[in-house]
């Protein structure tokens, strides 16, 4: 059997071992040039491929062109060029050797099984026993749910009509008691089926396994237990029932696989070698999928959840992550689900007023930028480029500068990059595609670099525009879509996720409530939209130096711990340490007297154990200063 390995450079001894070790065949090596355009890839393939029995390709661009999907571990694909195996490029191993080696092993296993005639596509014989039930047979559904009570654990997965719990409903639900057997029920928001499901969850005492429990259980609680958006009694009852005994394979995967290079937490990715590429086209809208296909898809999700649990549980335990999982991630998950179901109150009338204000500010900034003499001169360049490009494509009639109508678009990264080049400013940072990065942070730096007043003014406007546009595109539409509740107020609901970041910090999406602009007039406008409904109050809570405290506790650094053991505020202490020469009136002592905070131009500075303190030109005792600041409302 003829086999060809396609690589991007001659094989070193290390690369030869990486690509060829363990492959049970004689292999010809074919070196491809760097190709990016589809037409060039096709031309090279048509010229150089000689109808081998099977090709192994380690070049991402060629794999994407041939397979239309890119990397496909565990598969031997039937393509226009014959049997095809994708394999990672050795260059990717540098960034995450463990992950790449795992993918490589799956690719080689697929190749070897194909060579010896035993290859079967992943997931092709996955389901050994399946029961599919429909709302017109309530008796069978009831009987099936009762039979599930005997299992000590069940993987559970739902398919919904949307990603918002208040409109998601339940299209179908699947349960699996191992990696090959299960039941899937077409719910279709049928009230009688929903009642049967509620009865089942109330009485089931085993362990429920979910992949991304924060989504599935949020929807299940709302649909099964809550009568309305503000039904707190139903919410709390649902939390108690649904979170009695559970595991989340997404959280388990995160703790077992997280590294500085990141990881993939999706169920489809983690179970790919087990279930194959089983995703259904159009799954974003389950109403477009035939019911039998939906139920099969739903059941495979449940079977895959059991597979991923077995795949990563031992690693989680071996890596001593069990305590983190049980005592940090699981309690936090309960809070997250409650947050997602509670939402945040919004005064919709204030939102409308803020939307108008911000739209006016955006237009004002655009007008200022357009009127800038710098931009007017730059637009001449843009129009000259347009004329040159246009004339290069015309065979007869030519255009002139009078025909050009190019206008500077400050929201265009390409044009901002050209502006930076035209102004002969340094490239501070580049994007992954090697173009000049011109985000708000970079524009802030350019504002500091330039010295001419008109340029400083221009970059100031560009910075402001970036901030306003982000708010107008990311926050205002979401706030305007806030959902009216039975109290006459509006609420927004965000999705929160543990394991959504490398650092372990919580992430937020579907309006990112963790990135509401702060410390700016625009941020204050957005925050003004969050108002308690009549008769209620909003309470703000904030951890005091949470990350610094965690850092001290985890590292057990004696100096870091000493900051808190002796009662200091770490932020204030750091500010004083850095800028001591600018705080001549601030001193620290060693007594255990009461602590007081003094506000200076540099921020809040801690005063510790001082008998006399000078503040605003006056002498105070500690107690007098405390009372003075309190009376001033500081």
PDB file of N, CA, C and O in Angstrom, residues 526-574:
ATOM      1  N   UNK A 526     -23.796  53.775  32.013  1.00  0.00           N
ATOM      2  CA  UNK A 526     -24.282  52.391  31.938  1.00  0.00           C
ATOM      3  C   UNK A 526     -24.739  51.924  33.320  1.00  0.00           C
ATOM      4  O   UNK A 526     -25.800  51.304  33.475  1.00  0.00           O
ATOM      5  N   UNK A 527     -23.959  52.210  34.334  1.00  0.00           N
ATOM      6  CA  UNK A 527     -24.305  51.753  35.683  1.00  0.00           C
ATOM      7  C   UNK A 527     -25.588  52.406  36.186  1.00  0.00           C
ATOM      8  O   UNK A 527     -26.294  51.841  37.024  1.00  0.00           O
ATOM      9  N   UNK A 528     -25.890  53.607  35.680  1.00  0.00           N
ATOM     10  CA  UNK A 528     -27.122  54.277  36.113  1.00  0.00           C
ATOM     11  C   UNK A 528     -28.368  53.522  35.668  1.00  0.00           C
ATOM     12  O   UNK A 528     -29.459  53.745  36.204  1.00  0.00           O
ATOM     13  N   UNK A 529     -28.216  52.616  34.691  1.00  0.00           N
ATOM     14  CA  UNK A 529     -29.367  51.837  34.204  1.00  0.00           C
ATOM     15  C   UNK A 529     -29.764  50.736  35.188  1.00  0.00           C
ATOM     16  O   UNK A 529     -30.904  50.261  35.164  1.00  0.00           O
ATOM     17  N   UNK A 530     -28.823  50.332  36.037  1.00  0.00           N
ATOM     18  CA  UNK A 530     -29.100  49.272  36.999  1.00  0.00           C
ATOM     19  C   UNK A 530     -29.759  49.893  38.228  1.00  0.00           C
ATOM     20  O   UNK A 530     -29.095  50.556  39.036  1.00  0.00           O
ATOM     21  N   UNK A 531     -31.052  49.711  38.344  1.00  0.00           N
ATOM     22  CA  UNK A 531     -31.805  50.297  39.449  1.00  0.00           C
ATOM     23  C   UNK A 531     -32.737  49.250  40.042  1.00  0.00           C
ATOM     24  O   UNK A 531     -33.322  48.443  39.328  1.00  0.00           O
ATOM     25  N   UNK A 532     -32.864  49.301  41.362  1.00  0.00           N
ATOM     26  CA  UNK A 532     -33.760  48.364  42.042  1.00  0.00           C
ATOM     27  C   UNK A 532     -35.204  48.709  41.703  1.00  0.00           C
ATOM     28  O   UNK A 532     -35.548  49.879  41.525  1.00  0.00           O
ATOM     29  N   UNK A 533     -36.062  47.716  41.612  1.00  0.00           N
ATOM     30  CA  UNK A 533     -37.489  47.986  41.401  1.00  0.00           C
ATOM     31  C   UNK A 533     -38.069  48.712  42.613  1.00  0.00           C
ATOM     32  O   UNK A 533     -37.477  48.676  43.702  1.00  0.00           O
ATOM     33  N   UNK A 534     -39.203  49.389  42.454  1.00  0.00           N
ATOM     34  CA  UNK A 534     -39.817  50.109  43.585  1.00  0.00           C
ATOM     35  C   UNK A 534     -39.981  49.209  44.804  1.00  0.00           C
ATOM     36  O   UNK A 534     -40.402  48.057  44.705  1.00  0.00           O
ATOM     37  N   UNK A 535     -39.598  49.752  45.963  1.00  0.00           N
ATOM     38  CA  UNK A 535     -39.725  49.000  47.202  1.00  0.00           C
ATOM     39  C   UNK A 535     -38.543  48.115  47.519  1.00  0.00           C
ATOM     40  O   UNK A 535     -38.518  47.467  48.566  1.00  0.00           O
ATOM     41  N   UNK A 536     -37.551  48.060  46.635  1.00  0.00           N
ATOM     42  CA  UNK A 536     -36.366  47.227  46.844  1.00  0.00           C
ATOM     43  C   UNK A 536     -35.109  48.112  46.820  1.00  0.00           C
ATOM     44  O   UNK A 536     -35.147  49.263  46.380  1.00  0.00           O
ATOM     45  N   UNK A 537     -34.012  47.577  47.313  1.00  0.00           N
ATOM     46  CA  UNK A 537     -32.729  48.298  47.257  1.00  0.00           C
ATOM     47  C   UNK A 537     -31.673  47.386  46.658  1.00  0.00           C
ATOM     48  O   UNK A 537     -31.757  46.160  46.761  1.00  0.00           O
ATOM     49  N   UNK A 538     -30.701  47.990  46.006  1.00  0.00           N
ATOM     50  CA  UNK A 538     -29.533  47.263  45.517  1.00  0.00           C
ATOM     51  C   UNK A 538     -28.424  47.393  46.544  1.00  0.00           C
ATOM     52  O   UNK A 538     -28.141  48.491  47.032  1.00  0.00           O
ATOM     53  N   UNK A 539     -27.805  46.287  46.864  1.00  0.00           N
ATOM     54  CA  UNK A 539     -26.702  46.291  47.825  1.00  0.00           C
ATOM     55  C   UNK A 539     -25.421  45.921  47.092  1.00  0.00           C
ATOM     56  O   UNK A 539     -25.374  44.896  46.399  1.00  0.00           O
ATOM     57  N   UNK A 540     -24.398  46.733  47.213  1.00  0.00           N
ATOM     58  CA  UNK A 540     -23.123  46.456  46.567  1.00  0.00           C
ATOM     59  C   UNK A 540     -22.146  45.827  47.543  1.00  0.00           C
ATOM     60  O   UNK A 540     -21.961  46.314  48.654  1.00  0.00           O
ATOM     61  N   UNK A 541     -21.546  44.736  47.145  1.00  0.00           N
ATOM     62  CA  UNK A 541     -20.537  44.056  47.966  1.00  0.00           C
ATOM     63  C   UNK A 541     -19.275  43.884  47.143  1.00  0.00           C
ATOM     64  O   UNK A 541     -19.349  43.566  45.958  1.00  0.00           O
ATOM     65  N   UNK A 542     -18.130  44.078  47.758  1.00  0.00           N
ATOM     66  CA  UNK A 542     -16.878  43.922  47.033  1.00  0.00           C
ATOM     67  C   UNK A 542     -15.841  43.315  47.970  1.00  0.00           C
ATOM     68  O   UNK A 542     -15.701  43.758  49.114  1.00  0.00           O
ATOM     69  N   UNK A 543     -15.145  42.307  47.489  1.00  0.00           N
ATOM     70  CA  UNK A 543     -14.069  41.726  48.282  1.00  0.00           C
ATOM     71  C   UNK A 543     -12.931  42.730  48.429  1.00  0.00           C
ATOM     72  O   UNK A 543     -12.636  43.494  47.505  1.00  0.00           O
ATOM     73  N   UNK A 544     -12.299  42.727  49.575  1.00  0.00           N
ATOM     74  CA  UNK A 544     -11.161  43.592  49.817  1.00  0.00           C
ATOM     75  C   UNK A 544      -9.890  42.884  49.371  1.00  0.00           C
ATOM     76  O   UNK A 544      -9.438  41.948  50.025  1.00  0.00           O
ATOM     77  N   UNK A 545      -9.347  43.323  48.227  1.00  0.00           N
ATOM     78  CA  UNK A 545      -8.083  42.760  47.718  1.00  0.00           C
ATOM     79  C   UNK A 545      -8.158  41.239  47.600  1.00  0.00           C
ATOM     80  O   UNK A 545      -7.269  40.523  48.060  1.00  0.00           O
ATOM     81  N   UNK A 546      -9.221  40.740  46.993  1.00  0.00           N
ATOM     82  CA  UNK A 546      -9.465  39.298  46.955  1.00  0.00           C
ATOM     83  C   UNK A 546      -8.300  38.525  46.342  1.00  0.00           C
ATOM     84  O   UNK A 546      -7.815  37.544  46.906  1.00  0.00           O
ATOM     85  N   UNK A 547      -7.841  38.964  45.150  1.00  0.00           N
ATOM     86  CA  UNK A 547      -6.798  38.193  44.468  1.00  0.00           C
ATOM     87  C   UNK A 547      -5.482  38.231  45.246  1.00  0.00           C
ATOM     88  O   UNK A 547      -4.764  37.231  45.312  1.00  0.00           O
ATOM     89  N   UNK A 548      -5.165  39.374  45.841  1.00  0.00           N
ATOM     90  CA  UNK A 548      -3.929  39.464  46.627  1.00  0.00           C
ATOM     91  C   UNK A 548      -4.011  38.575  47.862  1.00  0.00           C
ATOM     92  O   UNK A 548      -3.023  37.952  48.270  1.00  0.00           O
ATOM     93  N   UNK A 549      -5.179  38.493  48.459  1.00  0.00           N
ATOM     94  CA  UNK A 549      -5.351  37.629  49.632  1.00  0.00           C
ATOM     95  C   UNK A 549      -5.219  36.153  49.241  1.00  0.00           C
ATOM     96  O   UNK A 549      -4.586  35.359  49.942  1.00  0.00           O
ATOM     97  N   UNK A 550      -5.861  35.783  48.115  1.00  0.00           N
ATOM     98  CA  UNK A 550      -5.741  34.401  47.646  1.00  0.00           C
ATOM     99  C   UNK A 550      -4.281  34.076  47.337  1.00  0.00           C
ATOM    100  O   UNK A 550      -3.782  32.998  47.666  1.00  0.00           O
ATOM    101  N   UNK A 551      -3.599  35.029  46.702  1.00  0.00           N
ATOM    102  CA  UNK A 551      -2.183  34.845  46.388  1.00  0.00           C
ATOM    103  C   UNK A 551      -1.391  34.579  47.666  1.00  0.00           C
ATOM    104  O   UNK A 551      -0.548  33.673  47.723  1.00  0.00           O
ATOM    105  N   UNK A 552      -1.670  35.335  48.714  1.00  0.00           N
ATOM    106  CA  UNK A 552      -0.953  35.154  49.979  1.00  0.00           C
ATOM    107  C   UNK A 552      -1.261  33.787  50.588  1.00  0.00           C
ATOM    108  O   UNK A 552      -0.366  33.103  51.095  1.00  0.00           O
ATOM    109  N   UNK A 553      -2.526  33.383  50.525  1.00  0.00           N
ATOM    110  CA  UNK A 553      -2.921  32.108  51.129  1.00  0.00           C
ATOM    111  C   UNK A 553      -2.364  30.917  50.362  1.00  0.00           C
ATOM    112  O   UNK A 553      -1.938  29.922  50.956  1.00  0.00           O
ATOM    113  N   UNK A 554      -2.379  31.013  49.027  1.00  0.00           N
ATOM    114  CA  UNK A 554      -1.925  29.888  48.209  1.00  0.00           C
ATOM    115  C   UNK A 554      -0.406  29.746  48.261  1.00  0.00           C
ATOM    116  O   UNK A 554       0.134  28.651  48.400  1.00  0.00           O
ATOM    117  N   UNK A 555       0.307  30.873  48.131  1.00  0.00           N
ATOM    118  CA  UNK A 555       1.772  30.814  48.112  1.00  0.00           C
ATOM    119  C   UNK A 555       2.352  30.661  49.514  1.00  0.00           C
ATOM    120  O   UNK A 555       3.487  30.201  49.666  1.00  0.00           O
ATOM    121  N   UNK A 556       1.596  31.103  50.532  1.00  0.00           N
ATOM    122  CA  UNK A 556       2.059  31.102  51.921  1.00  0.00           C
ATOM    123  C   UNK A 556       3.353  31.904  52.093  1.00  0.00           C
ATOM    124  O   UNK A 556       4.181  31.613  52.958  1.00  0.00           O
ATOM    125  N   UNK A 557       3.545  32.884  51.239  1.00  0.00           N
ATOM    126  CA  UNK A 557       4.693  33.772  51.351  1.00  0.00           C
ATOM    127  C   UNK A 557       4.565  34.542  52.669  1.00  0.00           C
ATOM    128  O   UNK A 557       3.569  35.240  52.892  1.00  0.00           O
ATOM    129  N   UNK A 558       5.554  34.435  53.558  1.00  0.00           N
ATOM    130  CA  UNK A 558       5.419  35.060  54.887  1.00  0.00           C
ATOM    131  C   UNK A 558       5.231  36.572  54.823  1.00  0.00           C
ATOM    132  O   UNK A 558       4.514  37.137  55.650  1.00  0.00           O
ATOM    133  N   UNK A 559       5.873  37.240  53.856  1.00  0.00           N
ATOM    134  CA  UNK A 559       5.724  38.687  53.751  1.00  0.00           C
ATOM    135  C   UNK A 559       4.351  39.078  53.233  1.00  0.00           C
ATOM    136  O   UNK A 559       3.767  40.074  53.652  1.00  0.00           O
ATOM    137  N   UNK A 560       3.815  38.272  52.305  1.00  0.00           N
ATOM    138  CA  UNK A 560       2.463  38.548  51.810  1.00  0.00           C
ATOM    139  C   UNK A 560       1.433  38.311  52.909  1.00  0.00           C
ATOM    140  O   UNK A 560       0.470  39.062  53.047  1.00  0.00           O
ATOM    141  N   UNK A 561       1.627  37.246  53.671  1.00  0.00           N
ATOM    142  CA  UNK A 561       0.706  36.954  54.766  1.00  0.00           C
ATOM    143  C   UNK A 561       0.772  38.031  55.846  1.00  0.00           C
ATOM    144  O   UNK A 561      -0.248  38.391  56.455  1.00  0.00           O
ATOM    145  N   UNK A 562       1.954  38.562  56.075  1.00  0.00           N
ATOM    146  CA  UNK A 562       2.150  39.547  57.142  1.00  0.00           C
ATOM    147  C   UNK A 562       1.308  40.801  56.912  1.00  0.00           C
ATOM    148  O   UNK A 562       0.822  41.418  57.860  1.00  0.00           O
ATOM    149  N   UNK A 563       1.118  41.152  55.636  1.00  0.00           N
ATOM    150  CA  UNK A 563       0.304  42.330  55.308  1.00  0.00           C
ATOM    151  C   UNK A 563      -1.069  42.220  55.956  1.00  0.00           C
ATOM    152  O   UNK A 563      -1.579  43.166  56.560  1.00  0.00           O
ATOM    153  N   UNK A 564      -1.672  41.026  55.842  1.00  0.00           N
ATOM    154  CA  UNK A 564      -3.040  40.848  56.340  1.00  0.00           C
ATOM    155  C   UNK A 564      -3.061  40.470  57.813  1.00  0.00           C
ATOM    156  O   UNK A 564      -3.976  40.849  58.545  1.00  0.00           O
ATOM    157  N   UNK A 565      -2.049  39.736  58.269  1.00  0.00           N
ATOM    158  CA  UNK A 565      -2.001  39.361  59.685  1.00  0.00           C
ATOM    159  C   UNK A 565      -1.813  40.586  60.569  1.00  0.00           C
ATOM    160  O   UNK A 565      -2.262  40.616  61.713  1.00  0.00           O
ATOM    161  N   UNK A 566      -1.169  41.615  60.024  1.00  0.00           N
ATOM    162  CA  UNK A 566      -0.969  42.840  60.796  1.00  0.00           C
ATOM    163  C   UNK A 566      -2.007  43.898  60.482  1.00  0.00           C
ATOM    164  O   UNK A 566      -1.918  45.029  60.953  1.00  0.00           O
ATOM    165  N   UNK A 567      -2.987  43.529  59.638  1.00  0.00           N
ATOM    166  CA  UNK A 567      -4.138  44.414  59.450  1.00  0.00           C
ATOM    167  C   UNK A 567      -3.988  45.508  58.422  1.00  0.00           C
ATOM    168  O   UNK A 567      -4.769  46.469  58.422  1.00  0.00           O
ATOM    169  N   UNK A 568      -3.025  45.420  57.534  1.00  0.00           N
ATOM    170  CA  UNK A 568      -2.869  46.451  56.515  1.00  0.00           C
ATOM    171  C   UNK A 568      -3.824  46.228  55.344  1.00  0.00           C
ATOM    172  O   UNK A 568      -4.294  45.108  55.101  1.00  0.00           O
ATOM    173  N   UNK A 569      -4.073  47.290  54.606  1.00  0.00           N
ATOM    174  CA  UNK A 569      -4.756  47.206  53.317  1.00  0.00           C
ATOM    175  C   UNK A 569      -3.644  47.131  52.270  1.00  0.00           C
ATOM    176  O   UNK A 569      -2.849  48.057  52.135  1.00  0.00           O
ATOM    177  N   UNK A 570      -3.585  46.021  51.521  1.00  0.00           N
ATOM    178  CA  UNK A 570      -2.435  45.790  50.637  1.00  0.00           C
ATOM    179  C   UNK A 570      -2.321  46.845  49.550  1.00  0.00           C
ATOM    180  O   UNK A 570      -1.210  47.273  49.201  1.00  0.00           O
ATOM    181  N   UNK A 571      -3.454  47.285  48.996  1.00  0.00           N
ATOM    182  CA  UNK A 571      -3.393  48.281  47.921  1.00  0.00           C
ATOM    183  C   UNK A 571      -2.830  49.600  48.449  1.00  0.00           C
ATOM    184  O   UNK A 571      -1.966  50.225  47.814  1.00  0.00           O
ATOM    185  N   UNK A 572      -3.318  50.019  49.626  1.00  0.00           N
ATOM    186  CA  UNK A 572      -2.826  51.271  50.205  1.00  0.00           C
ATOM    187  C   UNK A 572      -1.351  51.159  50.592  1.00  0.00           C
ATOM    188  O   UNK A 572      -0.563  52.081  50.385  1.00  0.00           O
ATOM    189  N   UNK A 573      -0.996  50.023  51.145  1.00  0.00           N
ATOM    190  CA  UNK A 573       0.390  49.811  51.555  1.00  0.00           C
ATOM    191  C   UNK A 573       1.310  49.840  50.336  1.00  0.00           C
ATOM    192  O   UNK A 573       2.404  50.427  50.382  1.00  0.00           O
ATOM    193  N   UNK A 574       0.893  49.208  49.242  1.00  0.00           N
ATOM    194  CA  UNK A 574       1.698  49.232  48.022  1.00  0.00           C
ATOM    195  C   UNK A 574       1.845  50.651  47.484  1.00  0.00           C
ATOM    196  O   UNK A 574       2.934  51.072  47.066  1.00  0.00           O
TER     197      UNK A 574
END
